[in-house]
């Protein structure tokens, strides 16, 4: 076992033993099979990702130090836990997630053998896990869970929606998150109304050329 993997496993176990208040622990865990999945899982590249949803839209912060949480009340953490290359780390993360204070996990993986979301969901049960197929070819692997082994999943690459779904789960216990979700939805609604009015009132040619 490599030193870095051993250290991470030991760290997760130490954190699980601390019994810290829920206000000080990450609410959401984001795991991915490789750092090559980071763009899709977090920033989304040309498509907005989970980081954008949590930080820009919902006011969460990324927690990078378990013992020193940021000032924001709601937080998420990020790890790489490969199902194939570091199954021991993946298992430890899933086994300790609830004890470490997590309420929901977002797990993403790519390729035809995108097993991380499925395995994480099986091990972390009954903690809810939201799967993100990083690529189109990963969809069947991520959603192919048998009866009795639940895994909620979003469409390929849509980690932004996974973050919103995680927030919806948290909103059942935290009214402030519910308020943030409602405000985000109202902004979307208002945006559609504004575009519709501008398109109709200015006409198609003017509307299409407005930003050129």
Tab-separated table of N, CA and C in Angstrom, residues 76-210:
chain	number	residue	atom	x	y	z
A	76	UNK	N	-18.745	21.345	1.291
A	76	UNK	CA	-18.520	20.073	0.595
A	76	UNK	C	-17.021	19.807	0.581
A	77	UNK	N	-16.657	18.546	0.388
A	77	UNK	CA	-15.255	18.157	0.280
A	77	UNK	C	-15.053	17.371	-1.004
A	78	UNK	N	-13.806	17.235	-1.435
A	78	UNK	CA	-13.513	16.604	-2.716
A	78	UNK	C	-12.347	15.629	-2.574
A	79	UNK	N	-12.536	14.409	-3.090
A	79	UNK	CA	-11.487	13.395	-3.069
A	79	UNK	C	-11.479	12.626	-4.389
A	80	UNK	N	-10.330	12.023	-4.708
A	80	UNK	CA	-10.225	11.017	-5.765
A	80	UNK	C	-10.147	9.667	-5.076
A	81	UNK	N	-11.099	8.782	-5.395
A	81	UNK	CA	-11.123	7.443	-4.782
A	81	UNK	C	-11.428	6.419	-5.877
A	82	UNK	N	-10.427	6.016	-6.591
A	82	UNK	CA	-10.618	5.118	-7.728
A	82	UNK	C	-11.099	3.740	-7.277
A	83	UNK	N	-12.181	3.268	-7.911
A	83	UNK	CA	-12.710	1.941	-7.580
A	83	UNK	C	-11.758	0.838	-8.004
A	84	UNK	N	-10.958	1.086	-9.034
A	84	UNK	CA	-10.096	0.042	-9.578
A	84	UNK	C	-8.655	0.160	-9.095
A	85	UNK	N	-8.171	1.379	-8.916
A	85	UNK	CA	-6.773	1.561	-8.527
A	85	UNK	C	-6.585	1.688	-7.016
A	86	UNK	N	-7.601	2.204	-6.322
A	86	UNK	CA	-7.510	2.325	-4.860
A	86	UNK	C	-8.824	1.853	-4.219
A	87	UNK	N	-9.161	0.593	-4.395
A	87	UNK	CA	-10.417	0.100	-3.815
A	87	UNK	C	-10.444	0.206	-2.297
A	88	UNK	N	-9.277	0.124	-1.657
A	88	UNK	CA	-9.232	0.255	-0.206
A	88	UNK	C	-9.592	1.669	0.231
A	89	UNK	N	-9.124	2.668	-0.500
A	89	UNK	CA	-9.456	4.060	-0.185
A	89	UNK	C	-10.932	4.333	-0.451
A	90	UNK	N	-11.439	3.824	-1.571
A	90	UNK	CA	-12.860	3.983	-1.878
A	90	UNK	C	-13.723	3.369	-0.785
A	91	UNK	N	-13.343	2.181	-0.350
A	91	UNK	CA	-14.118	1.485	0.679
A	91	UNK	C	-14.090	2.253	1.995
A	92	UNK	N	-12.924	2.707	2.385
A	92	UNK	CA	-12.813	3.457	3.635
A	92	UNK	C	-13.622	4.742	3.575
A	93	UNK	N	-13.547	5.442	2.456
A	93	UNK	CA	-14.300	6.692	2.330
A	93	UNK	C	-15.794	6.423	2.498
A	94	UNK	N	-16.290	5.414	1.810
A	94	UNK	CA	-17.717	5.112	1.874
A	94	UNK	C	-18.122	4.624	3.266
A	95	UNK	N	-17.280	3.804	3.881
A	95	UNK	CA	-17.600	3.250	5.204
A	95	UNK	C	-17.618	4.322	6.286
A	96	UNK	N	-16.776	5.326	6.162
A	96	UNK	CA	-16.658	6.338	7.212
A	96	UNK	C	-17.479	7.596	6.928
A	97	UNK	N	-18.094	7.681	5.756
A	97	UNK	CA	-18.756	8.923	5.335
A	97	UNK	C	-19.794	9.409	6.348
A	98	UNK	N	-20.656	8.517	6.781
A	98	UNK	CA	-21.715	8.930	7.697
A	98	UNK	C	-21.148	9.345	9.053
A	99	UNK	N	-20.171	8.599	9.560
A	99	UNK	CA	-19.559	8.937	10.842
A	99	UNK	C	-18.812	10.263	10.762
A	100	UNK	N	-18.326	10.615	9.603
A	100	UNK	CA	-17.609	11.873	9.427
A	100	UNK	C	-18.566	13.052	9.231
A	101	UNK	N	-19.870	12.784	9.215
A	101	UNK	CA	-20.857	13.848	9.172
A	101	UNK	C	-21.468	14.135	7.817
A	102	UNK	N	-21.081	13.389	6.800
A	102	UNK	CA	-21.651	13.625	5.473
A	102	UNK	C	-23.122	13.207	5.439
A	103	UNK	N	-23.920	13.969	4.711
A	103	UNK	CA	-25.338	13.641	4.539
A	103	UNK	C	-25.650	13.086	3.163
A	104	UNK	N	-24.782	13.312	2.206
A	104	UNK	CA	-24.993	12.816	0.850
A	104	UNK	C	-23.650	12.823	0.130
A	105	UNK	N	-23.484	11.883	-0.801
A	105	UNK	CA	-22.257	11.779	-1.593
A	105	UNK	C	-22.603	11.941	-3.065
A	106	UNK	N	-21.772	12.673	-3.780
A	106	UNK	CA	-21.837	12.734	-5.242
A	106	UNK	C	-20.617	11.986	-5.755
A	107	UNK	N	-20.842	10.965	-6.584
A	107	UNK	CA	-19.743	10.136	-7.071
A	107	UNK	C	-19.759	10.092	-8.590
A	108	UNK	N	-18.624	10.426	-9.190
A	108	UNK	CA	-18.547	10.444	-10.641
A	108	UNK	C	-17.414	9.584	-11.159
A	109	UNK	N	-17.632	8.985	-12.320
A	109	UNK	CA	-16.600	8.163	-12.943
A	109	UNK	C	-16.856	8.089	-14.440
A	110	UNK	N	-15.775	7.870	-15.189
A	110	UNK	CA	-15.884	7.777	-16.641
A	110	UNK	C	-15.466	6.414	-17.156
A	111	UNK	N	-15.514	6.274	-18.465
A	111	UNK	CA	-15.175	5.004	-19.094
A	111	UNK	C	-16.336	4.021	-19.072
A	112	UNK	N	-16.139	2.868	-19.695
A	112	UNK	CA	-17.198	1.855	-19.739
A	112	UNK	C	-17.332	1.107	-18.417
A	113	UNK	N	-16.279	1.131	-17.605
A	113	UNK	CA	-16.319	0.478	-16.293
A	113	UNK	C	-16.339	1.545	-15.207
A	114	UNK	N	-17.393	2.340	-15.216
A	114	UNK	CA	-17.525	3.432	-14.250
A	114	UNK	C	-18.158	2.901	-12.979
A	115	UNK	N	-17.366	2.205	-12.174
A	115	UNK	CA	-17.898	1.474	-11.028
A	115	UNK	C	-17.928	2.266	-9.725
A	116	UNK	N	-17.250	3.406	-9.672
A	116	UNK	CA	-17.149	4.142	-8.413
A	116	UNK	C	-18.502	4.528	-7.823
A	117	UNK	N	-19.434	5.113	-8.587
A	117	UNK	CA	-20.723	5.472	-7.995
A	117	UNK	C	-21.458	4.259	-7.428
A	118	UNK	N	-21.447	3.154	-8.173
A	118	UNK	CA	-22.165	1.954	-7.747
A	118	UNK	C	-21.578	1.372	-6.468
A	119	UNK	N	-20.253	1.224	-6.459
A	119	UNK	CA	-19.607	0.635	-5.295
A	119	UNK	C	-19.728	1.542	-4.075
A	120	UNK	N	-19.573	2.842	-4.294
A	120	UNK	CA	-19.712	3.778	-3.177
A	120	UNK	C	-21.109	3.706	-2.585
A	121	UNK	N	-22.117	3.647	-3.454
A	121	UNK	CA	-23.504	3.562	-2.985
A	121	UNK	C	-23.745	2.283	-2.194
A	122	UNK	N	-23.179	1.189	-2.657
A	122	UNK	CA	-23.375	-0.092	-1.969
A	122	UNK	C	-22.739	-0.094	-0.585
A	123	UNK	N	-21.547	0.478	-0.493
A	123	UNK	CA	-20.818	0.455	0.774
A	123	UNK	C	-21.341	1.505	1.744
A	124	UNK	N	-21.711	2.682	1.226
A	124	UNK	CA	-22.152	3.780	2.097
A	124	UNK	C	-23.610	3.645	2.527
A	125	UNK	N	-24.361	2.723	1.939
A	125	UNK	CA	-25.783	2.537	2.258
A	125	UNK	C	-26.002	2.486	3.774
A	126	UNK	N	-27.012	3.238	4.293
A	126	UNK	CA	-28.117	3.906	3.593
A	126	UNK	C	-27.878	5.378	3.242
A	127	UNK	N	-26.649	5.857	3.337
A	127	UNK	CA	-26.372	7.233	2.937
A	127	UNK	C	-26.683	7.387	1.445
A	128	UNK	N	-27.425	8.430	1.053
A	128	UNK	CA	-27.762	8.582	-0.368
A	128	UNK	C	-26.542	8.964	-1.198
A	129	UNK	N	-26.447	8.367	-2.368
A	129	UNK	CA	-25.360	8.639	-3.308
A	129	UNK	C	-25.962	9.031	-4.652
A	130	UNK	N	-25.439	10.105	-5.224
A	130	UNK	CA	-25.872	10.580	-6.539
A	130	UNK	C	-24.739	10.312	-7.520
A	131	UNK	N	-25.016	9.524	-8.544
A	131	UNK	CA	-23.996	9.158	-9.521
A	131	UNK	C	-23.940	10.123	-10.690
A	132	UNK	N	-22.730	10.394	-11.141
A	132	UNK	CA	-22.521	11.243	-12.315
A	132	UNK	C	-21.697	10.462	-13.337
A	133	UNK	N	-22.309	10.021	-14.440
A	133	UNK	CA	-21.503	9.441	-15.514
A	133	UNK	C	-20.707	10.568	-16.178
A	134	UNK	N	-19.394	10.469	-16.157
A	134	UNK	CA	-18.571	11.543	-16.704
A	134	UNK	C	-18.690	11.596	-18.227
A	135	UNK	N	-18.911	10.447	-18.852
A	135	UNK	CA	-19.041	10.368	-20.311
A	135	UNK	C	-20.312	9.619	-20.666
A	136	UNK	N	-20.743	9.787	-21.912
A	136	UNK	CA	-21.946	9.079	-22.366
A	136	UNK	C	-21.792	7.567	-22.225
A	137	UNK	N	-20.592	7.060	-22.504
A	137	UNK	CA	-20.382	5.614	-22.438
A	137	UNK	C	-20.385	5.084	-21.008
A	138	UNK	N	-20.434	6.006	-20.034
A	138	UNK	CA	-20.453	5.595	-18.634
A	138	UNK	C	-21.860	5.434	-18.079
A	139	UNK	N	-22.873	5.868	-18.842
A	139	UNK	CA	-24.233	5.918	-18.308
A	139	UNK	C	-24.722	4.542	-17.881
A	140	UNK	N	-24.600	3.549	-18.763
A	140	UNK	CA	-25.129	2.222	-18.445
A	140	UNK	C	-24.476	1.634	-17.201
A	141	UNK	N	-23.175	1.860	-17.052
A	141	UNK	CA	-22.480	1.323	-15.892
A	141	UNK	C	-22.964	1.979	-14.604
A	142	UNK	N	-23.181	3.299	-14.654
A	142	UNK	CA	-23.571	4.021	-13.445
A	142	UNK	C	-24.996	3.684	-13.026
A	143	UNK	N	-25.913	3.607	-13.981
A	143	UNK	CA	-27.321	3.403	-13.619
A	143	UNK	C	-27.703	1.935	-13.488
A	144	UNK	N	-26.778	1.030	-13.781
A	144	UNK	CA	-27.129	-0.386	-13.816
A	144	UNK	C	-27.098	-1.077	-12.473
A	145	UNK	N	-27.775	-0.533	-11.483
A	145	UNK	CA	-27.802	-1.146	-10.154
A	145	UNK	C	-28.967	-2.125	-10.040
A	146	UNK	N	-28.782	-3.228	-9.346
A	146	UNK	CA	-29.871	-4.191	-9.185
A	146	UNK	C	-30.906	-3.715	-8.177
A	147	UNK	N	-32.064	-4.338	-8.203
A	147	UNK	CA	-33.113	-4.020	-7.242
A	147	UNK	C	-32.608	-4.220	-5.813
A	148	UNK	N	-32.885	-3.216	-4.976
A	148	UNK	CA	-32.442	-3.291	-3.589
A	148	UNK	C	-31.128	-2.590	-3.336
A	149	UNK	N	-30.484	-2.115	-4.408
A	149	UNK	CA	-29.219	-1.384	-4.265
A	149	UNK	C	-29.389	-0.033	-4.965
A	150	UNK	N	-30.026	0.941	-4.298
A	150	UNK	CA	-30.401	2.187	-4.964
A	150	UNK	C	-29.222	3.112	-5.247
A	151	UNK	N	-29.308	3.773	-6.370
A	151	UNK	CA	-28.372	4.817	-6.745
A	151	UNK	C	-29.119	5.816	-7.615
A	152	UNK	N	-29.199	7.048	-7.180
A	152	UNK	CA	-29.780	8.109	-7.987
A	152	UNK	C	-28.696	8.607	-8.929
A	153	UNK	N	-29.024	8.890	-10.175
A	153	UNK	CA	-28.018	9.335	-11.130
A	153	UNK	C	-28.555	10.460	-12.007
A	154	UNK	N	-27.640	11.315	-12.446
A	154	UNK	CA	-27.976	12.377	-13.394
A	154	UNK	C	-27.442	11.981	-14.761
A	155	UNK	N	-27.752	12.780	-15.765
A	155	UNK	CA	-27.294	12.496	-17.119
A	155	UNK	C	-25.789	12.731	-17.221
A	156	UNK	N	-25.206	12.218	-18.282
A	156	UNK	CA	-23.759	12.290	-18.469
A	156	UNK	C	-23.245	13.721	-18.374
A	157	UNK	N	-22.269	13.923	-17.516
A	157	UNK	CA	-21.601	15.201	-17.416
A	157	UNK	C	-22.301	16.263	-16.595
A	158	UNK	N	-23.494	15.984	-16.113
A	158	UNK	CA	-24.280	17.032	-15.464
A	158	UNK	C	-24.090	17.032	-13.941
A	159	UNK	N	-22.864	17.310	-13.531
A	159	UNK	CA	-22.602	17.368	-12.094
A	159	UNK	C	-23.280	18.569	-11.445
A	160	UNK	N	-23.583	19.606	-12.231
A	160	UNK	CA	-24.331	20.750	-11.698
A	160	UNK	C	-25.665	20.278	-11.140
A	161	UNK	N	-26.366	19.440	-11.902
A	161	UNK	CA	-27.648	18.903	-11.441
A	161	UNK	C	-27.474	17.990	-10.237
A	162	UNK	N	-26.358	17.278	-10.178
A	162	UNK	CA	-26.096	16.422	-9.021
A	162	UNK	C	-25.970	17.269	-7.757
A	163	UNK	N	-25.326	18.423	-7.879
A	163	UNK	CA	-25.199	19.319	-6.733
A	163	UNK	C	-26.558	19.850	-6.306
A	164	UNK	N	-27.392	20.214	-7.262
A	164	UNK	CA	-28.742	20.680	-6.922
A	164	UNK	C	-29.541	19.573	-6.243
A	165	UNK	N	-29.398	18.344	-6.723
A	165	UNK	CA	-30.113	17.218	-6.105
A	165	UNK	C	-29.618	16.981	-4.683
A	166	UNK	N	-28.319	17.093	-4.474
A	166	UNK	CA	-27.776	16.947	-3.124
A	166	UNK	C	-28.336	18.031	-2.211
A	167	UNK	N	-28.416	19.244	-2.729
A	167	UNK	CA	-28.972	20.344	-1.937
A	167	UNK	C	-30.442	20.107	-1.631
A	168	UNK	N	-31.174	19.502	-2.554
A	168	UNK	CA	-32.585	19.186	-2.299
A	168	UNK	C	-32.717	18.207	-1.137
A	169	UNK	N	-31.816	17.247	-1.061
A	169	UNK	CA	-31.831	16.299	0.058
A	169	UNK	C	-31.571	17.035	1.367
A	170	UNK	N	-30.578	17.915	1.366
A	170	UNK	CA	-30.247	18.673	2.572
A	170	UNK	C	-31.363	19.636	2.956
A	171	UNK	N	-32.088	20.121	1.961
A	171	UNK	CA	-33.141	21.113	2.207
A	171	UNK	C	-34.280	20.562	3.050
A	172	UNK	N	-34.424	19.255	3.121
A	172	UNK	CA	-35.488	18.672	3.942
A	172	UNK	C	-35.212	18.910	5.424
A	173	UNK	N	-33.956	19.170	5.775
A	173	UNK	CA	-33.586	19.434	7.172
A	173	UNK	C	-33.168	20.881	7.409
A	174	UNK	N	-32.821	21.586	6.343
A	174	UNK	CA	-32.280	22.938	6.496
A	174	UNK	C	-33.079	23.913	5.631
A	175	UNK	N	-33.895	24.710	6.276
A	175	UNK	CA	-34.760	25.632	5.543
A	175	UNK	C	-33.969	26.669	4.762
A	176	UNK	N	-32.797	27.043	5.262
A	176	UNK	CA	-32.002	28.043	4.556
A	176	UNK	C	-31.544	27.529	3.195
A	177	UNK	N	-31.247	26.233	3.087
A	177	UNK	CA	-30.886	25.668	1.785
A	177	UNK	C	-32.104	25.646	0.882
A	178	UNK	N	-33.261	25.316	1.454
A	178	UNK	CA	-34.489	25.355	0.665
A	178	UNK	C	-34.709	26.752	0.098
A	179	UNK	N	-34.497	27.768	0.917
A	179	UNK	CA	-34.678	29.141	0.458
A	179	UNK	C	-33.715	29.474	-0.682
A	180	UNK	N	-32.490	28.980	-0.586
A	180	UNK	CA	-31.510	29.235	-1.638
A	180	UNK	C	-31.908	28.539	-2.936
A	181	UNK	N	-32.425	27.329	-2.824
A	181	UNK	CA	-32.884	26.605	-4.014
A	181	UNK	C	-34.061	27.321	-4.669
A	182	UNK	N	-34.990	27.785	-3.859
A	182	UNK	CA	-36.140	28.502	-4.392
A	182	UNK	C	-35.686	29.788	-5.078
A	183	UNK	N	-34.755	30.514	-4.463
A	183	UNK	CA	-34.254	31.749	-5.055
A	183	UNK	C	-33.551	31.477	-6.380
A	184	UNK	N	-32.781	30.386	-6.432
A	184	UNK	CA	-32.112	30.028	-7.687
A	184	UNK	C	-33.137	29.742	-8.779
A	185	UNK	N	-34.176	28.989	-8.432
A	185	UNK	CA	-35.213	28.663	-9.409
A	185	UNK	C	-35.951	29.909	-9.871
A	186	UNK	N	-36.189	30.825	-8.971
A	186	UNK	CA	-36.864	32.068	-9.342
A	186	UNK	C	-35.997	32.905	-10.279
A	187	UNK	N	-34.681	32.884	-10.058
A	187	UNK	CA	-33.777	33.586	-10.973
A	187	UNK	C	-33.845	32.986	-12.372
A	188	UNK	N	-33.904	31.661	-12.452
A	188	UNK	CA	-34.037	31.007	-13.754
A	188	UNK	C	-35.345	31.405	-14.423
A	189	UNK	N	-36.413	31.391	-13.645
A	189	UNK	CA	-37.733	31.746	-14.177
A	189	UNK	C	-37.739	33.178	-14.699
A	190	UNK	N	-37.168	34.094	-13.913
A	190	UNK	CA	-37.125	35.492	-14.325
A	190	UNK	C	-36.271	35.664	-15.573
A	191	UNK	N	-35.189	34.877	-15.662
A	191	UNK	CA	-34.336	34.958	-16.836
A	191	UNK	C	-35.062	34.571	-18.105
A	192	UNK	N	-35.867	33.516	-18.019
A	192	UNK	CA	-36.653	33.098	-19.186
A	192	UNK	C	-37.642	34.190	-19.571
A	193	UNK	N	-38.302	34.781	-18.589
A	193	UNK	CA	-39.261	35.844	-18.871
A	193	UNK	C	-38.614	37.044	-19.535
A	194	UNK	N	-37.425	37.420	-19.053
A	194	UNK	CA	-36.712	38.560	-19.632
A	194	UNK	C	-36.323	38.291	-21.073
A	195	UNK	N	-35.782	37.099	-21.336
A	195	UNK	CA	-35.395	36.745	-22.702
A	195	UNK	C	-36.611	36.716	-23.619
A	196	UNK	N	-37.704	36.131	-23.127
A	196	UNK	CA	-38.914	36.049	-23.944
A	196	UNK	C	-39.424	37.438	-24.322
A	197	UNK	N	-39.441	38.346	-23.352
A	197	UNK	CA	-39.915	39.700	-23.623
A	197	UNK	C	-39.006	40.413	-24.611
A	198	UNK	N	-37.696	40.288	-24.416
A	198	UNK	CA	-36.753	40.969	-25.298
A	198	UNK	C	-36.831	40.418	-26.718
A	199	UNK	N	-36.976	39.094	-26.844
A	199	UNK	CA	-37.099	38.486	-28.172
A	199	UNK	C	-38.335	39.000	-28.887
A	200	UNK	N	-39.465	38.978	-28.200
A	200	UNK	CA	-40.716	39.423	-28.831
A	200	UNK	C	-40.689	40.905	-29.170
A	201	UNK	N	-40.225	41.723	-28.207
A	201	UNK	CA	-40.323	43.171	-28.390
A	201	UNK	C	-39.317	43.713	-29.398
A	202	UNK	N	-38.142	43.084	-29.479
A	202	UNK	CA	-37.128	43.599	-30.397
A	202	UNK	C	-37.169	42.947	-31.762
A	203	UNK	N	-37.758	41.748	-31.846
A	203	UNK	CA	-37.765	40.999	-33.100
A	203	UNK	C	-36.530	40.128	-33.217
A	204	UNK	N	-36.642	39.075	-34.000
A	204	UNK	CA	-35.583	38.077	-34.086
A	204	UNK	C	-34.247	38.632	-34.574
A	205	UNK	N	-34.181	39.403	-35.679
A	205	UNK	CA	-32.870	39.878	-36.154
A	205	UNK	C	-32.144	40.725	-35.109
A	206	UNK	N	-32.859	41.658	-34.484
A	206	UNK	CA	-32.227	42.520	-33.476
A	206	UNK	C	-31.790	41.710	-32.271
A	207	UNK	N	-32.620	40.781	-31.842
A	207	UNK	CA	-32.311	39.943	-30.671
A	207	UNK	C	-31.056	39.113	-30.933
A	208	UNK	N	-30.948	38.523	-32.114
A	208	UNK	CA	-29.804	37.663	-32.433
A	208	UNK	C	-28.500	38.465	-32.519
A	209	UNK	N	-28.583	39.729	-32.866
A	209	UNK	CA	-27.397	40.556	-33.046
A	209	UNK	C	-27.067	41.396	-31.811
A	210	UNK	N	-27.770	41.199	-30.700
A	210	UNK	CA	-27.627	42.109	-29.569
A	210	UNK	C	-26.258	42.066	-28.920
